[in-house]
Every structure is written in structure tokens, then in C-alpha cells.
Coordinates of C-alpha atoms and ligand atoms in Angstrom, one line a residue:
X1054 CA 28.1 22.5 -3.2
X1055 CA 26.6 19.3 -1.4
X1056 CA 23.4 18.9 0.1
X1057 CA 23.6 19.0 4.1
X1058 CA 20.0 19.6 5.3
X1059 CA 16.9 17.3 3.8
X1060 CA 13.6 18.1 4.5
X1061 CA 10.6 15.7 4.0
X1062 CA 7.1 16.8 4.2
X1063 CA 4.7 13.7 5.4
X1064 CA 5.8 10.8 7.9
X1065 CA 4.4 8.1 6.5
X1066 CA 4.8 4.9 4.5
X1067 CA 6.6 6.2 2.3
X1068 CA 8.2 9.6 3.9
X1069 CA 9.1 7.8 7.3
X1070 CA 11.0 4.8 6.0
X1071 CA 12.9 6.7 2.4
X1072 CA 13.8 9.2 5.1
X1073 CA 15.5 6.9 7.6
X1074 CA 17.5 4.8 5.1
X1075 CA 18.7 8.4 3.4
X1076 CA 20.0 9.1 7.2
X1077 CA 21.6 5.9 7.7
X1078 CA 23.1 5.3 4.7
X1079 CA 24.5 9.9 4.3
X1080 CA 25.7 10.1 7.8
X1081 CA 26.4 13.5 6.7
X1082 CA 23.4 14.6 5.6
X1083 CA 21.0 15.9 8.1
X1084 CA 17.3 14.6 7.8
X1085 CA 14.1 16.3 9.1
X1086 CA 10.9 14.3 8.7
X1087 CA 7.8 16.8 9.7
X1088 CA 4.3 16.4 9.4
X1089 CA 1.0 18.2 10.9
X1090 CA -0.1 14.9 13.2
X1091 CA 1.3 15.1 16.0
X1092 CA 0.5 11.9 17.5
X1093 CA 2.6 9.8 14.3
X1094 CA 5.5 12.6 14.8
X1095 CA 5.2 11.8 18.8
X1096 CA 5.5 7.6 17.6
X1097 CA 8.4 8.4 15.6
X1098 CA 10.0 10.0 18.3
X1099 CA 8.8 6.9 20.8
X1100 CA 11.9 5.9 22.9
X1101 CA 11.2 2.6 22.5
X1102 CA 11.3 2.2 18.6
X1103 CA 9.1 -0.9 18.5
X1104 CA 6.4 1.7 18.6
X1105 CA 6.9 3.8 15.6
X1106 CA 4.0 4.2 13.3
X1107 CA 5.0 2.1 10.6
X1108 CA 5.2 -1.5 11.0
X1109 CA 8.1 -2.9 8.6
X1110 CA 10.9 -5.7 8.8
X1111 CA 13.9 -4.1 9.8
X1112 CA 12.6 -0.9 10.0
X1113 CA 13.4 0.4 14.1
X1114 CA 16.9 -1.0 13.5
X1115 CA 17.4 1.5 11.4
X1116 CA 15.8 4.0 13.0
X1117 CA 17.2 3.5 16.1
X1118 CA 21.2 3.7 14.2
X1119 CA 20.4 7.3 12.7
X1120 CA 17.7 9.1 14.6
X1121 CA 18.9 11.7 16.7
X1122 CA 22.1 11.4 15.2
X1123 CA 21.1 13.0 11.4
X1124 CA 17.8 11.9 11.6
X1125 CA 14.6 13.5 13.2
X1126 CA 11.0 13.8 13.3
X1127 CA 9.2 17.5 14.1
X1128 CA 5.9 18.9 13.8
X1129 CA 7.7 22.3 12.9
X1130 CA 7.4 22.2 9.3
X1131 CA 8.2 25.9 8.4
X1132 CA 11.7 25.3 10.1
X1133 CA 12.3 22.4 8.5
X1134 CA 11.6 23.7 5.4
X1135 CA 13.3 27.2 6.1
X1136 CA 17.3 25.3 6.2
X1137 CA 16.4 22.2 4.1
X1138 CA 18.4 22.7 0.5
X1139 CA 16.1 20.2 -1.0
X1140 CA 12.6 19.4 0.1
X1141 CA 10.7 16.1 -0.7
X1142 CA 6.8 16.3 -0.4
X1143 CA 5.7 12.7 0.9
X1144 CA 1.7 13.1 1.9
X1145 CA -1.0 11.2 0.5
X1146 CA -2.5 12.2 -2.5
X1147 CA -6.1 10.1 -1.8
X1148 CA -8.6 9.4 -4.7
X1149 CA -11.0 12.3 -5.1
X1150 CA -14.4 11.5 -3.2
X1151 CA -16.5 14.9 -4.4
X1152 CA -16.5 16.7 -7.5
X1153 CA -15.2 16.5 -10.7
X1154 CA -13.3 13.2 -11.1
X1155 CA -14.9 11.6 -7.9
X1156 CA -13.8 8.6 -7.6
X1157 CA -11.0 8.3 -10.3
X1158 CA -8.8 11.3 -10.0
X1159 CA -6.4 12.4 -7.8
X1160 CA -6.9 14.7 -5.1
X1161 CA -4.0 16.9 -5.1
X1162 CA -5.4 19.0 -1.9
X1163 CA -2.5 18.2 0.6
X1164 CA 0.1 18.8 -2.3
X1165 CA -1.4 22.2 -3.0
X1166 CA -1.0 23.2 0.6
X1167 CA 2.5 21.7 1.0
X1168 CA 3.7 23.4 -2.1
X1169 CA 1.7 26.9 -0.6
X1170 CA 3.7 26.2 2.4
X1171 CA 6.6 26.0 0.8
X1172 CA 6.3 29.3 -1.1
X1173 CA 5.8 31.7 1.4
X1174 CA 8.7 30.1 3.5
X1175 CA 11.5 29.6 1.3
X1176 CA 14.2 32.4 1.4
X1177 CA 16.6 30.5 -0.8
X1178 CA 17.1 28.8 -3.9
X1179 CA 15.0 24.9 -3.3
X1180 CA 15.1 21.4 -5.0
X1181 CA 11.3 20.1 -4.8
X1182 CA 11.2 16.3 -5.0
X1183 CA 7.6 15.0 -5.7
X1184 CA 7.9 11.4 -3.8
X1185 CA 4.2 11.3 -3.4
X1186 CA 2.6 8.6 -6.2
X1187 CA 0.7 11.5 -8.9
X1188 CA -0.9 11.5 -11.8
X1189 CA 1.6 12.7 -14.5
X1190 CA 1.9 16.5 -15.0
X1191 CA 1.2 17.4 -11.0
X1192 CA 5.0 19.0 -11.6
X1193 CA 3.8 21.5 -13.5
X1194 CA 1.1 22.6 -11.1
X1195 CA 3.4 22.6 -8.2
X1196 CA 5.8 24.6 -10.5
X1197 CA 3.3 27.0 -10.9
X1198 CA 2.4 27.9 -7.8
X1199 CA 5.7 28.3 -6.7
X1200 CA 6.5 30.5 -9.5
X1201 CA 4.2 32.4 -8.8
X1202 CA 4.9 33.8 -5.6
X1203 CA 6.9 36.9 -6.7
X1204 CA 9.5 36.1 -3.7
X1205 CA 12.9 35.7 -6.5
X1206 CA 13.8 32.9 -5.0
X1207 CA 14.0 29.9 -7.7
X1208 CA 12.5 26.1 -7.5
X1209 CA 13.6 23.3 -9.4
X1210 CA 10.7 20.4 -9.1
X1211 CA 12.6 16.8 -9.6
X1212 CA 9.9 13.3 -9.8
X1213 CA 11.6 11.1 -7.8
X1214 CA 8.7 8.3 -7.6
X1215 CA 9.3 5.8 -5.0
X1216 CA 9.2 2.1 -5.7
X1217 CA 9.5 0.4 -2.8
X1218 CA 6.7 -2.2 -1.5
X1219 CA 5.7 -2.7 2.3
X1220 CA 6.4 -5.1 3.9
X1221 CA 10.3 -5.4 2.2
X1222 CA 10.5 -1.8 2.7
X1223 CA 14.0 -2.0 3.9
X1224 CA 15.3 -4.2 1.6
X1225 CA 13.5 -2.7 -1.3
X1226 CA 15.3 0.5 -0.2
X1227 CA 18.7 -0.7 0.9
X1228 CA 19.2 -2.2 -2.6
X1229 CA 16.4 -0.8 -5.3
X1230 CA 16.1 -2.1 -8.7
X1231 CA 16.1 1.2 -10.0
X1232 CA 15.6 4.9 -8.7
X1233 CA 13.8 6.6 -11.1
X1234 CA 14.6 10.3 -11.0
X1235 CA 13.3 12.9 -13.5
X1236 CA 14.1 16.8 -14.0
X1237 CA 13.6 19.5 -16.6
X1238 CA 15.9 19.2 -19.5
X1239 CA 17.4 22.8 -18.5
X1240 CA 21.1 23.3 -16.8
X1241 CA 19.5 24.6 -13.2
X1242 CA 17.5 21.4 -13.6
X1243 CA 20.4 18.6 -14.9
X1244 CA 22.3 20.6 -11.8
X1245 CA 19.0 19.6 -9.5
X1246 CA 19.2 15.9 -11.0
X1247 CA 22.9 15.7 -10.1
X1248 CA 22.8 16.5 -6.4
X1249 CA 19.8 14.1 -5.9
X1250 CA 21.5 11.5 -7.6
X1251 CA 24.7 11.9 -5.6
X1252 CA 22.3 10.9 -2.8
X1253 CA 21.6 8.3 -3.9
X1254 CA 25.0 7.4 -5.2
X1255 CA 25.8 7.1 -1.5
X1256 CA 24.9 3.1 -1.5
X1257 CA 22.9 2.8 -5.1
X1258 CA 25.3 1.8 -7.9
X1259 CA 25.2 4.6 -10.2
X1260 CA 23.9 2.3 -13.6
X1261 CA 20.9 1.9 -11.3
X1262 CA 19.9 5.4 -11.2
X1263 CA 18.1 6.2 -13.8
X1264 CA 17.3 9.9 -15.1
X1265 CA 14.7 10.9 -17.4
X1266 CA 12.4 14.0 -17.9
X1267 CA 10.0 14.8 -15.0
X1268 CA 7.3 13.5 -17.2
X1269 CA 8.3 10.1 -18.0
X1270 CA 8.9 9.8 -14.7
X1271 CA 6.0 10.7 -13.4
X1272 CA 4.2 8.3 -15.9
X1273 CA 6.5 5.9 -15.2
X1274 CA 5.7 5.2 -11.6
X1275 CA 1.6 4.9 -12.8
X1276 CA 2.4 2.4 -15.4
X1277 CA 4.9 0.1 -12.9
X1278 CA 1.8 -0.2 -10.9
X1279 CA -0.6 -1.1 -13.3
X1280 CA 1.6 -3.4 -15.3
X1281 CA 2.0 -5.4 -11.7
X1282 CA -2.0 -4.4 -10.8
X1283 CA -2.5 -6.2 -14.7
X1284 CA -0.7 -9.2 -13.6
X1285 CA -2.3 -9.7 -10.6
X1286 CA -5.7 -9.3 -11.9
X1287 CA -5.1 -11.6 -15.1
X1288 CA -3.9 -15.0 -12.5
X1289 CA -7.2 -13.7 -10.3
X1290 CA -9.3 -14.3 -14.2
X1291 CA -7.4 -17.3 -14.7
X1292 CA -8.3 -18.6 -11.0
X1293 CA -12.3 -18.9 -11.5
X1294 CA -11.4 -20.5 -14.6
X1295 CA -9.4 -23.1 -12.6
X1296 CA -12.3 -23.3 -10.1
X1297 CA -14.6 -24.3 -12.7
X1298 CA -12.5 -27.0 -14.2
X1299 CA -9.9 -29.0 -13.4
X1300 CA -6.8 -27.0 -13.7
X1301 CA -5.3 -25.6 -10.9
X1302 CA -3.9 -22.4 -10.8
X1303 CA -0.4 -23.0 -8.5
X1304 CA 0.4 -25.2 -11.6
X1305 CA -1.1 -22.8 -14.3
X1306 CA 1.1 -19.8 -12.5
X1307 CA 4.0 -22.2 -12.3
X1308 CA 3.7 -23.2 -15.9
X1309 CA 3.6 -19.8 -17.3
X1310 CA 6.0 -18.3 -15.1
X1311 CA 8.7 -20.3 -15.9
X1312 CA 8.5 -18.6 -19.5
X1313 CA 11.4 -16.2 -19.2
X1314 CA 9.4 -13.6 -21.2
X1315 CA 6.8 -14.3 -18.6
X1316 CA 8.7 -14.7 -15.3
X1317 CA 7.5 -15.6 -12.0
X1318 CA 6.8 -12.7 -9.6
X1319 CA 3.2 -11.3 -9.2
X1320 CA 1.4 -14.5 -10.2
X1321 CA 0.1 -15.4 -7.1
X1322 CA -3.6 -15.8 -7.5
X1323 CA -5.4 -14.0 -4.5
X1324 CA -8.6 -12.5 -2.9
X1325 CA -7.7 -9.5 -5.1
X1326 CA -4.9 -6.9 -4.5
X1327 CA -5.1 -3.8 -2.3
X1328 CA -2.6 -1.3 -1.0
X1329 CA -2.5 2.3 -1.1
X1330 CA -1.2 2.5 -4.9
X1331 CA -2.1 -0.3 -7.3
X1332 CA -6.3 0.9 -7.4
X1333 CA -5.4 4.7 -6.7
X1334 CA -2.2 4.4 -9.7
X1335 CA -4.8 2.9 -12.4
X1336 CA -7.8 5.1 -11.7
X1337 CA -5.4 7.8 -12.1
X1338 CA -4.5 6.3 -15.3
X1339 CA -7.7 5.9 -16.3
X1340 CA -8.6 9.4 -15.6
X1341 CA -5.5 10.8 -17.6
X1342 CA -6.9 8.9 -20.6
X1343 CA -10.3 9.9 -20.6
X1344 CA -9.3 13.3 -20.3
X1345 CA -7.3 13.1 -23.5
X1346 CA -10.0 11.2 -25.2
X1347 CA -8.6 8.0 -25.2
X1348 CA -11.2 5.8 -24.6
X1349 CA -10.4 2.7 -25.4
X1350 CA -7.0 2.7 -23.1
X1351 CA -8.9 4.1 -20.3
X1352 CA -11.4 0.9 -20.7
X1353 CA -8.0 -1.2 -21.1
X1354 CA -6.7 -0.6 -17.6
X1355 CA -10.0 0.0 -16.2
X1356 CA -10.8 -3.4 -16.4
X1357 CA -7.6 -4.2 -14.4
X1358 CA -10.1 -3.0 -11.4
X1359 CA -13.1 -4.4 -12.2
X1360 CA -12.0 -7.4 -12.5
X1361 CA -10.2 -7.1 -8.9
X1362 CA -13.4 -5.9 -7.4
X1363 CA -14.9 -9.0 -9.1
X1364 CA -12.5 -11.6 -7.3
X1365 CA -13.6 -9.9 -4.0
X1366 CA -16.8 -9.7 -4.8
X1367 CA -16.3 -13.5 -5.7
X1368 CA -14.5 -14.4 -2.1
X1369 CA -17.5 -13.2 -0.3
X1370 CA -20.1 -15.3 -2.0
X1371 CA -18.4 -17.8 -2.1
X1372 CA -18.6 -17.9 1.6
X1373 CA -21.9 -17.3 1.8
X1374 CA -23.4 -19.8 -1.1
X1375 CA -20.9 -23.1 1.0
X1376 CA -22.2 -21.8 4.2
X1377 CA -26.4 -23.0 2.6
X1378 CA -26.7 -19.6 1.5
X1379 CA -26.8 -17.7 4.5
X1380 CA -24.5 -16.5 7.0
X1381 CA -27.5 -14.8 9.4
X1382 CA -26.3 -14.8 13.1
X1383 CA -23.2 -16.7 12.2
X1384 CA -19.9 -16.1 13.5
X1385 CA -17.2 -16.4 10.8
X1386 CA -13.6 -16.2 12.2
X1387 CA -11.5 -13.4 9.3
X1388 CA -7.5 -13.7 10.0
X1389 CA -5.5 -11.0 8.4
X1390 CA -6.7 -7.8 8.0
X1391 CA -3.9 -5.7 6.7
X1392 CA -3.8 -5.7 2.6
X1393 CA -0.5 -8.0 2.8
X1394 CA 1.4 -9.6 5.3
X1395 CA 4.3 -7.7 7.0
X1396 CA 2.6 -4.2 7.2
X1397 CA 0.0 -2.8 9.5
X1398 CA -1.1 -0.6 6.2
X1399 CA -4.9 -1.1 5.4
X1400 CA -5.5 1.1 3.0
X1401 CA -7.6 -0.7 0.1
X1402 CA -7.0 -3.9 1.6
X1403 CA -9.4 -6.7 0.3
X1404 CA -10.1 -8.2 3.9
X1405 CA -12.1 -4.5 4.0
X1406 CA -14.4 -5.5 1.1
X1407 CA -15.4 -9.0 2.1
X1408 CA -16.1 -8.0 5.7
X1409 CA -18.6 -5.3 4.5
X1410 CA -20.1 -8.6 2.2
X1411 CA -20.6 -10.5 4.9
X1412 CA -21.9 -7.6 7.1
X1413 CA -24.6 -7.1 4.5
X1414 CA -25.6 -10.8 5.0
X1415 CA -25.6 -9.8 8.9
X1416 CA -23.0 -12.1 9.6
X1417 CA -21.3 -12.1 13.1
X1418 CA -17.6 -11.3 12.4
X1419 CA -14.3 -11.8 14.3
X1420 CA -11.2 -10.6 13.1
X1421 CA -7.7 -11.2 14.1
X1422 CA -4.6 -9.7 12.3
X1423 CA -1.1 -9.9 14.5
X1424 CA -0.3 -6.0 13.5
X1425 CA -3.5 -3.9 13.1
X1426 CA -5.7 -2.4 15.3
X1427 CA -9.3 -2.7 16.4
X1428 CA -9.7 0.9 15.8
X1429 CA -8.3 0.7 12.4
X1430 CA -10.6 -2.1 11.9
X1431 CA -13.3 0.3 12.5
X1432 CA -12.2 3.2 10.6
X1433 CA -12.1 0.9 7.6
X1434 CA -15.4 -0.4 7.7
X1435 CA -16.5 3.3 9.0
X1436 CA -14.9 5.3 6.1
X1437 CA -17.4 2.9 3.3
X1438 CA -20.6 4.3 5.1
X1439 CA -22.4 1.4 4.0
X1440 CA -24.3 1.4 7.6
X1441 CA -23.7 2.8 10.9
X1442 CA -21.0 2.6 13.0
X1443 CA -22.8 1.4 15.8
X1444 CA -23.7 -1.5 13.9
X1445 CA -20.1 -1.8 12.6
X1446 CA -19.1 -2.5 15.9
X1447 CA -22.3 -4.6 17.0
X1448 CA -21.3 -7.6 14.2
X1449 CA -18.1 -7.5 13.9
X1450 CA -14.8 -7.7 17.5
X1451 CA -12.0 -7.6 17.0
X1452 CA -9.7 -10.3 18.8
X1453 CA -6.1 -10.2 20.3
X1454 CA -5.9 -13.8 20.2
X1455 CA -6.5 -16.1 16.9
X1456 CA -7.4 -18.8 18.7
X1457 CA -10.2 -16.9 20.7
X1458 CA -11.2 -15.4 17.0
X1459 CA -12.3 -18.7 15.8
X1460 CA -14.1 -20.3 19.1
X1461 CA -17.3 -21.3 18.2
X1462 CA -17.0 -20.0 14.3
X1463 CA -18.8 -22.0 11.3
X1464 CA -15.7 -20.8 9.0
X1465 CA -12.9 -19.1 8.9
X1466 CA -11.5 -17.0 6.2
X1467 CA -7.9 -16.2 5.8
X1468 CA -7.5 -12.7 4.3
X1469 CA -3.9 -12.0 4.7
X1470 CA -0.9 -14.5 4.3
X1471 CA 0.4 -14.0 7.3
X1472 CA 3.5 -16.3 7.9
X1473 CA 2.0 -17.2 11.4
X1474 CA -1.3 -18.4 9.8
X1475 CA 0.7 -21.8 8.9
X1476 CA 2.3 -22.4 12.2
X1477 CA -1.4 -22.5 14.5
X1478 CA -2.5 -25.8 16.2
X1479 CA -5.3 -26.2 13.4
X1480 CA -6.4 -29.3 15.3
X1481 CA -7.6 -27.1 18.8
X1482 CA -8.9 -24.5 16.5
X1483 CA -11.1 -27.5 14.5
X1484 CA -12.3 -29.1 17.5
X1485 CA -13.5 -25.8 19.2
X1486 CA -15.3 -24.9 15.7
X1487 CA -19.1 -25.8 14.9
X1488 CA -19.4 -28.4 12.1
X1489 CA -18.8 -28.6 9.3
X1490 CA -15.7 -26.2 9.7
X1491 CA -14.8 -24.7 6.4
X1492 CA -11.7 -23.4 6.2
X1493 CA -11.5 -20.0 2.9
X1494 CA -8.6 -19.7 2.1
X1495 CA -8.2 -16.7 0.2
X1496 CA -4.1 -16.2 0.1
X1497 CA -3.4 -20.0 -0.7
X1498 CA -0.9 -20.2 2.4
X1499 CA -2.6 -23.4 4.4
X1500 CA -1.8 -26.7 4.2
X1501 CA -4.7 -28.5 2.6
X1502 CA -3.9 -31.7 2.8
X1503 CA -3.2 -31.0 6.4
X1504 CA -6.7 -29.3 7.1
X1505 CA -9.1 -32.1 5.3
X1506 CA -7.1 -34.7 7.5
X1507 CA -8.0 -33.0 10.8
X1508 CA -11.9 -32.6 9.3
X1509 CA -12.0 -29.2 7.8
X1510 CA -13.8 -28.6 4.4
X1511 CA -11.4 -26.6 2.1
X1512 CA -11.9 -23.9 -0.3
X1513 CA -8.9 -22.3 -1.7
X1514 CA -8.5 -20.0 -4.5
X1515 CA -8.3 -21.3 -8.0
X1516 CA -8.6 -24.7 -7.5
X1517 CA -11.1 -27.8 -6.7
X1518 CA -8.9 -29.6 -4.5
Ligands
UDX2694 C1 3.3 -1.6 -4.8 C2 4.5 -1.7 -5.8 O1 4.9 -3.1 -5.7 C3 5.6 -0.8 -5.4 O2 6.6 -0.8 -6.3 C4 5.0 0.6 -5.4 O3 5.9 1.6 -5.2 C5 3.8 0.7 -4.4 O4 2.8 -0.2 -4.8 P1 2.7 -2.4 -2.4 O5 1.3 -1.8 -2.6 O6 3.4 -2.1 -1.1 O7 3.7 -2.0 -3.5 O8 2.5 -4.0 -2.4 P2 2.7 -5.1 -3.5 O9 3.7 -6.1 -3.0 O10 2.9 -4.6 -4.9 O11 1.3 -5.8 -3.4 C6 0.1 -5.2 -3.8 C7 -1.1 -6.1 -3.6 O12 -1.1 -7.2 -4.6 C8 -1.2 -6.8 -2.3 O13 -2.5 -6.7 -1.8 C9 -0.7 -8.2 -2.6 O14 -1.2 -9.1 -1.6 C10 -1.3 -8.4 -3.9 N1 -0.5 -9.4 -4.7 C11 0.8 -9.2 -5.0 C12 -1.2 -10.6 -5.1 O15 -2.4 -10.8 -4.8 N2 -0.5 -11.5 -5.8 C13 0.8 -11.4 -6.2 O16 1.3 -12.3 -6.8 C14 1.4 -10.2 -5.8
ADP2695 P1 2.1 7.5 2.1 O1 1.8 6.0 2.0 O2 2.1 8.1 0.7 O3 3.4 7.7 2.8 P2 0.6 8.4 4.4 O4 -0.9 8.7 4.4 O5 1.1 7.2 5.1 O6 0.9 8.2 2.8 O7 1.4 9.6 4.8 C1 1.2 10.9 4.4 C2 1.5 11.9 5.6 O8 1.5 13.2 5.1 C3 0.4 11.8 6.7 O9 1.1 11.5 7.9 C4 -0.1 13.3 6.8 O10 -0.4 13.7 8.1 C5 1.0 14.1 6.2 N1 0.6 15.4 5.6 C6 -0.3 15.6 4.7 N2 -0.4 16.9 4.3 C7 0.6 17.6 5.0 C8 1.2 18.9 5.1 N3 0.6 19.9 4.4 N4 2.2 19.2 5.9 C9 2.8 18.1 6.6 N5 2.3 16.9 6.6 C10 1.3 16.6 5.8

């Protein structure tokens, strides 16, 4: 028997997009995307599907092709999960902020509920697919509690971790590198794996579907992440060292990406990472190693994150030290807000750290990002409860208009590489600047050699130019 009904519990990043590119791509296979907020399901369901919730290339196009048709959004998620044959639990799994594990492990609270939710529902036999990032093993716990319910009716729990990165979330999805799918090495769960990978099957080239046991899987999907995180963080090490000297690290990152061993993605040198996985994915490594002792390979990845937090830490004092060490009263201009271009996702996104810096030194902020909100911008610098909100929204506004942003501004730093950032008239936006105009940028997108001729000081990262 083939699937017909798919359920998927959380409508977000991850949930929202999988979901509508499963629709469009297995016509007949009936989708159902459900969540508890009732505001993202009402954006889902916006008529005009430029206003969905998540903001990604390509995205409404394909929303627009399946929804309705096999693919739709509800706040009912009892029904949902009532006639869906397999069930995929999307919702954020956050980083613990209380208790045991604060700060490094997982907080599995949301996955509890779902998989409570689940249990007293189901009436029939259920695939689980964990899509959710989670430290290795949550399978088991979601296993047993619905085991445990005494209702006969039998789960099998597939990892199915999801790889995609925002911002290319279409394309990621439309043609994967891989999907990873794990199951228990038992015949009801090969007969789970099957069906999920006929899913797939639909448009993904069978040799790119790739099964394993749930928990390889599930460490899989940590390790991806912090192997990226790791390269990431080592061109951020190698940047200060090209600051200091006279290397420069688009030629350093050139140089060693050209080794084929090496190759070239993820060497761009940055104002750190962010995102909702990289820091979340290696803490939760981290915590899985200390809990079995090991040490020394928790201390290995965990410097993966201090060393990010240093090259934001870095960014910000940097600012502060060119501007004659003090940014008091003074308005600097921040564009880009989300963690990388193409997304309105904020979640751990660098911009967040440096603006709480420079809030610290009491600057006077204005930020500008094409796709994010000033009420995001605000629940960001709110959620760190370094000071209160009414002062939050005293130094920093939030502008519509870049140009507006950076009237009147001693600097400006770039925080995001937007694609936009390169096209602005930098001569308007330098003559309506107080001197001298220093220009951070901290995604290496601007044209340097541009900016000095117009008057601007420079500072890019990794380099003395
Ligand atoms: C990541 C993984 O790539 C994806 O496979 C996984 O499923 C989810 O986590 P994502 O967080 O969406 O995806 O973004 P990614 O493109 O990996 O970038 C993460 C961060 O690293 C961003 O802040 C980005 O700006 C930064 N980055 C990336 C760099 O600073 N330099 C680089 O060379 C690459
Ligand atoms: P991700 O990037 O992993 O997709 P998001 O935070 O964007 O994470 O999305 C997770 C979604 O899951 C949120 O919209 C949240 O409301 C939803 N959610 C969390 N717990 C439940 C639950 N028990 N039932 C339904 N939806 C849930």
C-alpha cells in the first residue's frame, strides 16, 4: 500500500518549505501542514502568497502550484494527525535555557508534547519521521512514549534529518545531495524506510537516497553541521591572522580551496556564522560527549563556537577602537540583519551580537535589512536581556529605507551580504555621512576600491587593504 495522506507537525523553516515541494512534486499525495500558531498557519493560507511566513527564492511559486490542490495548512492538528499514514514532527527543538544542560542541550519540550499528541490520537498503525535537527538518540525517547500508551496500535520512528539551507531552500530541495533516511534494522521498520523513500523516489534519483540506522542518522545530521560550522570558524581564525599581516584571506581561501581534498565551499571568511542549526547542532554535540565522558572531543568542537563568538566579539571592537574608542551618542548605520542573505530567519544571526556590542558602548543604532522586521529586530535584542526593552528601542530604529539608515551615520556596518548592498548609490550615501565615513564590512561583498575612491575609510574582514 502507498502513502496517500502526510501529516507534518510545525510550519516552519523547515516544515513549511519540505512540505510544499513533497506536494508539488507527489500530486497524489495529500499534504497537511498544522501547527498551534495561528497567525503563521493564517500567512500560509494568505491569498496573496508573497505573504507567507517564510521568505525563500522560489518558494510562493511553489506554493501557490500545490496548495489547495494536495497541499494545506490547519491549526487542527488532531485531524491531521488522525488520517495521516505517516506523520513528520517539524518544531523547534531550542537550546535548553534552565536546568540541567542550560545552555548546551537540547530542549526536547515541544517534541515531547507532539509525540504525546500523537499517542492518544492515533487509531492506526503510524510512520513517525523526526525532521526536527536532534541530538542523537531522541528516537528512542519518542519511541518510548509512544510505546507506552497501551492503545495496540504500532509506531515505527524513521530520522529523516533535513539538509537543506535557507535561502536555496528550493533548490536544495528540488535536487538534494543526499536524503539521509534512517530506520530500525527490523522488517516493520526496512517496510517504514521503503515507503518513505518511494517518496522521495518521486523526483530524487534513488542512488541519492541514502538509508542507514536511525542512529547514524541522527548523528549524521549533527556532524554535517559541525564539519561546515568547523570550516567556517577555521577561515574566521585564519582572517585575524591575515589582519595582522599581509596576507589576505580571499587569496588564502582561494589558494586552499582549490586543493581538491580541500574544495571551495564554506570558506568565506565572515563576521561569524549564525542560523538556527550550526551553534544549536555543536552544543548538542558537545553535550553528547560530555555526557559520555569524552572530554577532549567535547573541547574539540567546542572551540568551533568559541572561536565564532570570538570573530563577533572581534567585529564589534573593531568598530569601536577605528571610531577613537568610543561610539557614545553616535549613530552607526547596521545593513543586514537576517543571519544570511535570502531569508528573513534571525535566529543566531551575528548582526544580533554586534548590535548588543555596540549598545553596551551606548551607541545610536539604525538598522536596515530588505526582509526582516522591526519587531523581530526587537525580539532579538529583547530575548538577550542584556537591558531593558525600553532602552532597546530608545538606541536602536529600525529603517524601511537604507538610504534614510545611514543619514547622518559616522559608519556603517554591513552584517548581511545582501545582493542589494552592492548595487546602492555609495556616493549619496557618503556625502550625506559625517566624516570620516568608515565603511565595516563584515561579509566582504563591497567594492573597495570603489568605496576609498568616493572617500570612505575601509575595513573589511581578513585583510589590510
Ligand atoms: C545549515 C546547513 O548548511 C544545512 O545543510 C542544514 O540543514 C541547516 O544548517 P543554514 O543554517 O540555512 O544551513 O545556512 P548555511 O548556508 O549553512 O550558513 C550558516 C552560516 O554560516 C550563515 O550565517 C552564513 O552566513 C555563514 N557562512 C557560510 C559563512 O560565514 N561563510 C561561509 O563560507 C559559509
Ligand atoms: P524550524 O526551523 O525547525 O522549522 P521553526 O521555529 O521555524 O523551526 O518552526 C517550528 C514550528 O513548530 C513553529 O511554528 C511552532 O509553532 C510549531 N510547533 C511547536 N510545537 C508544536 C506542537 N506541539 N504542535 C504543533 N506545532 C508546534
Amino acid at each position: 500500500m502507498s502513502v496517500k495522506n502526510i501529516c507534518c507537525i510545525g510550519a516552519g523553516y523547515v516544515g513549511g518549505p519540505t512540505m510544499a515541494m513533497i506536494a508539488k512534486k507527489c500530486p497524489h499525495i495529500n499534504v497537511t501542514v498544522v501547527d498551534l500558531n495561528e497567525a503563521r498557519i493564517a500567512a500560509w493560507n494568505d491569498e496573496d502568497v508573497s505573504n507567507i511566513p517564510v521568505y525563500e527564492p522560489g518558494l510562493s511559486d511553489v506554493v501557490a502550484e500545490a496548495r489547495g490542490r494536495n497541499l494545506f495548512f490547519s491549526t487542527d492538528v488532531n485531524s491531521a494527525i488522525d488520517i495521516a499514514e505517516v506523520i513528520f514532527i517539524s518544531v523547534n527543538t531550542p537550546t535548553k535555557m534552565y536546568g540541567a544542560g542550560k545552555g548546551q542541550a537540547a530542549d526536547l519540550k515541544w517534541i515531547e508534547l507532539c509525540a504525546r499528541q500523537i499517542a492518544s490520537v492515533a487509531k492506526n498503525d503510524k510512520i513517525i519521521v523526526e525532521k526536527s535537527t536532534l541530538p542523537v538518540r531522541t528516537a528512542s525517547a519518542i519511541k518510548d512514549i509512544l510505546t507506552h500508551t497501551g492503545s495496540g496500535v504500532s509506531f515505527q520512528i524513521l530520522s529523516n534529518p533535513e539538509f537543506l539551507a535557507e535561502g536555496t531552500a528550493v533548490e536544495d530541495l528540488d535536487s538534494p545531495d543526499r536524503v539521509l533516511i534512517g530506520g530500525d534494522d527490523t522488517p516493520e521498520g526496512q517496510e517504514a524506510l521503503r515507503k518513505l523513500v518511494d517518496i522521495y523516489a518521486n523526483w530524487v534519483p534513488r542512488d541519492r537516497i541514502l538509508t542507514t540506522s536511525v542512529w547514524s542518522s541522527e548523528l549524521s545530521k549533527l556532524t554535517a553541521n559541525a564539519f561546515l560550522a568547523q570550516r567556517v570558524s577555521s577561515i574566521n581564525a585564519l582572517s585575524e591572522i591575515c589582519e595582522k599581516t599581509e596576507a589576505n584571506i580571499a587569496e588564502v581561501a582561494r589558494a586552499i580551496g582549490t586543493d581538491s581534498r580541500i574544495g571551495s565551499k564554506f570558506l568565506k571568511s565572515s563576521v561569524g556564522f549564525g542560523g538556527s542549526c550550526f551553534q544549536k547542532d555543536i552544543l548538542n554535540l558537545v553535550y553528547i560527549a560530555k555526557s559520555y565522558g569524552l572530554n577532549e572531543v567535547a573541547n574539540y568542537w567546542e572551540q568551533v563556537i568559541i572561536m565564532n563568538d570570538h570573530q563577533k566579539t572581534r567585529f564589534a571592537s573593531k568598530i569601536v577602537s577605528t571610531l577613537y574608542n568610543t561610539v557614545n551618542g553616535k549613530k552607526i548605520a547596521l545593513l543586514g540583519w537576517a543571519f544570511k542573505k535570502d531569508t528573513n530567519d534571525t535566529r543566531e544571526s551575528p548582526a544580533i551580537h554586534v548590535a548588543d556590542h555596540l549598545l553596551f558602548e551606548q551607541a545610536n543604532l539604525a538598522v536596515y535589512d530588505p526582509k526582516v522586521s522591526e519587531e523581530q529586530v526587537y525580539n532579538d535584542l529583547d530575548y538577550l536581556k542584556t537591558r531593558e526593552r525600553a532602552e532597546n528601542r530608545a538606541n536602536l530604529q529600525v529603517y524601511l529605507d537604507p538610504y534614510e539608515a545611514c543619514k547622518g551615520a559616522h559608519a556603517i556596518a554591513v552584517l548581511t551580504e545582501w545582493d542589494e548592498f552592492k548595487t546602492y548609490d555609495w556616493k549619496s550615501i557618503y556625502n550625506n555621512m559625517l566624516k570620516p565615513a568608515t565603511v565595516f564590512d563584515g561579509r566582504n561583498v563591497l567594492d573597495i576600491a570603489e568605496l576609498k575612491a568616493i572617500g570612505f575609510q575601509v575595513r573589511s574582514i581578513g585583510s589590510t587593504l
